[in-house]
XYZ file of C-alpha atoms in Angstrom:
127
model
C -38.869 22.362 -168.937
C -39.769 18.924 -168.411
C -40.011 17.670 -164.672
C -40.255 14.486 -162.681
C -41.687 14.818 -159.268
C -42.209 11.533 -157.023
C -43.271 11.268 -153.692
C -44.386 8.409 -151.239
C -40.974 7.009 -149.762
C -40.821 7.069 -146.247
C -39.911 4.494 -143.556
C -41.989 1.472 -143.083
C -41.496 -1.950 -141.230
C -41.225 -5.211 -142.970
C -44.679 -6.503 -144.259
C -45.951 -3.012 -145.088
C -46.838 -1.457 -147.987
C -46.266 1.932 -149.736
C -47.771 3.839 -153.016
C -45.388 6.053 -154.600
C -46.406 8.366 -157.125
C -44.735 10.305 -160.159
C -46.253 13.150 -162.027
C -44.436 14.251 -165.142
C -44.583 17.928 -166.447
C -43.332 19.418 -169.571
C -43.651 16.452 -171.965
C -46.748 15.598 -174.062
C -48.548 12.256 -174.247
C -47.318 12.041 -177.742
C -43.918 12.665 -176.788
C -43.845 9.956 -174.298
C -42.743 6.573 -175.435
C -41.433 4.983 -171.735
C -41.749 5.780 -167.864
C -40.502 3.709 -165.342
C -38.889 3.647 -161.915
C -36.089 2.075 -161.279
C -33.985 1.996 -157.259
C -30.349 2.436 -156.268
C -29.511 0.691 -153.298
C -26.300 2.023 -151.346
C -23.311 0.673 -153.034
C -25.079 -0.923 -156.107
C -26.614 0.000 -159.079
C -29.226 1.481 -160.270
C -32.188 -1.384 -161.115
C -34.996 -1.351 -163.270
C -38.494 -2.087 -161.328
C -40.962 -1.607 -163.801
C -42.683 0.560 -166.447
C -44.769 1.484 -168.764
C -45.196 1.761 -172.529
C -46.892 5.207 -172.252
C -49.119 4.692 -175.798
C -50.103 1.027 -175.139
C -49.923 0.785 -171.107
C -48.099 -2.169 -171.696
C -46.430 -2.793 -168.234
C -43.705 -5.096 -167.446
C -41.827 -5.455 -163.952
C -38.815 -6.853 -162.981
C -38.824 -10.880 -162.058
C -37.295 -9.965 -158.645
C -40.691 -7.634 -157.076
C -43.252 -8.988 -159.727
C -45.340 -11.010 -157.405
C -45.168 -7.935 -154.466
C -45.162 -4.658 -156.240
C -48.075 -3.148 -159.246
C -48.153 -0.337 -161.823
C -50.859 2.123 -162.266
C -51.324 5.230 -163.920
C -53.447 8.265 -164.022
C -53.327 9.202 -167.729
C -54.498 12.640 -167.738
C -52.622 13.424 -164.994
C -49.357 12.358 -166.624
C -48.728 10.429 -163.170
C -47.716 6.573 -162.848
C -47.733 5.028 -159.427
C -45.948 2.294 -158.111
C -47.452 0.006 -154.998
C -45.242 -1.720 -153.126
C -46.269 -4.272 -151.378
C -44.774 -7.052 -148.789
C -41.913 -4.652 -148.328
C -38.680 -6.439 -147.367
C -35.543 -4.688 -146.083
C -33.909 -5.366 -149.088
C -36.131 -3.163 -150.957
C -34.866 -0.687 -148.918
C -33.446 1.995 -151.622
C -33.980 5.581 -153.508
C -36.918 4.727 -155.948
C -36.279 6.799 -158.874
C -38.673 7.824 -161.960
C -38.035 8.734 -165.441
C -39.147 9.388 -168.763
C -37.798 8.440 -172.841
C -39.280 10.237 -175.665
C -38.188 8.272 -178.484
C -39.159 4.399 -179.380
C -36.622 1.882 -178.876
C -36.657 -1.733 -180.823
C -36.128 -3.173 -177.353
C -38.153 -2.598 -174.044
C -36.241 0.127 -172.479
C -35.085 -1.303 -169.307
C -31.768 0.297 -168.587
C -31.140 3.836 -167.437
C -29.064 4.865 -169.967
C -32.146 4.411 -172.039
C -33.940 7.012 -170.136
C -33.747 10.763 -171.077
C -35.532 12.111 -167.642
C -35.087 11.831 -163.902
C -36.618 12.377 -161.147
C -34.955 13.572 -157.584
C -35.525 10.204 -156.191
C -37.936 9.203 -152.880
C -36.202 7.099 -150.185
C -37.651 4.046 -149.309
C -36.475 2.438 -145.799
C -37.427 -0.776 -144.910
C -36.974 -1.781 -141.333
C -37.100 -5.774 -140.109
């Protein structure tokens, strides 16, 4: 049974920072191609924030949180980790992670790419 676990939301004023973390279970490395975490605001979508190519560690993050938020992961812990930093209320959102197992000719970015879910970690940002 393959399972996404995050944890690290909470609620923070604006300025601070947060770490959240995601561990996945039930997958192997080799049957990893993408993680990523994306965030669902109240009333809008649900947005890519960044990822990884699990095989090359390639990273990319979206334009809008590039220059506040970073990507780490633990490989052998099957856990990626997402800093926030600079938190502004609009960042304010459930931070979700998930998981593809097959490659994709483009970088998977939207969530109907994504085979896996987490339960999601609220993030509250306060001015």
């Amino acid at each position: 049974q393959v399972q996404l676990v995050e944890s690290g939301g909470g609620l923070v004023q604006a300025g601070d920072s947060l770490r959240l973390s995601c561990t996945l279970s039930g997958l192997t490395f080799s049957s990893t191609y993408a993680r990523a975490w994306f965030r669902q605001a109240p009333g809008k979508q649900r947005e890519f924030v960044g990822g990884f190519l699990w095989n090359s560690g390639a990273t990319k993050l979206a334009e809008s949180v590039a220059d506040r938020f970073t990507l780490s992961r633990d490989k052998p812990k099957n856990t990626i980790y997402l800093q926030l930093g600079s938190l502004k209320p609009e960042d304010t959102a459930v931070y979700y992670c998930a998981a593809r197992r097959s490659s994709s000719t483009s970088y998977p970015k939207s969530a109907e790419m994504f085979d896996y879910w987490g339960q999601g970690t609220q993030v509250t940002v306060s001015s």
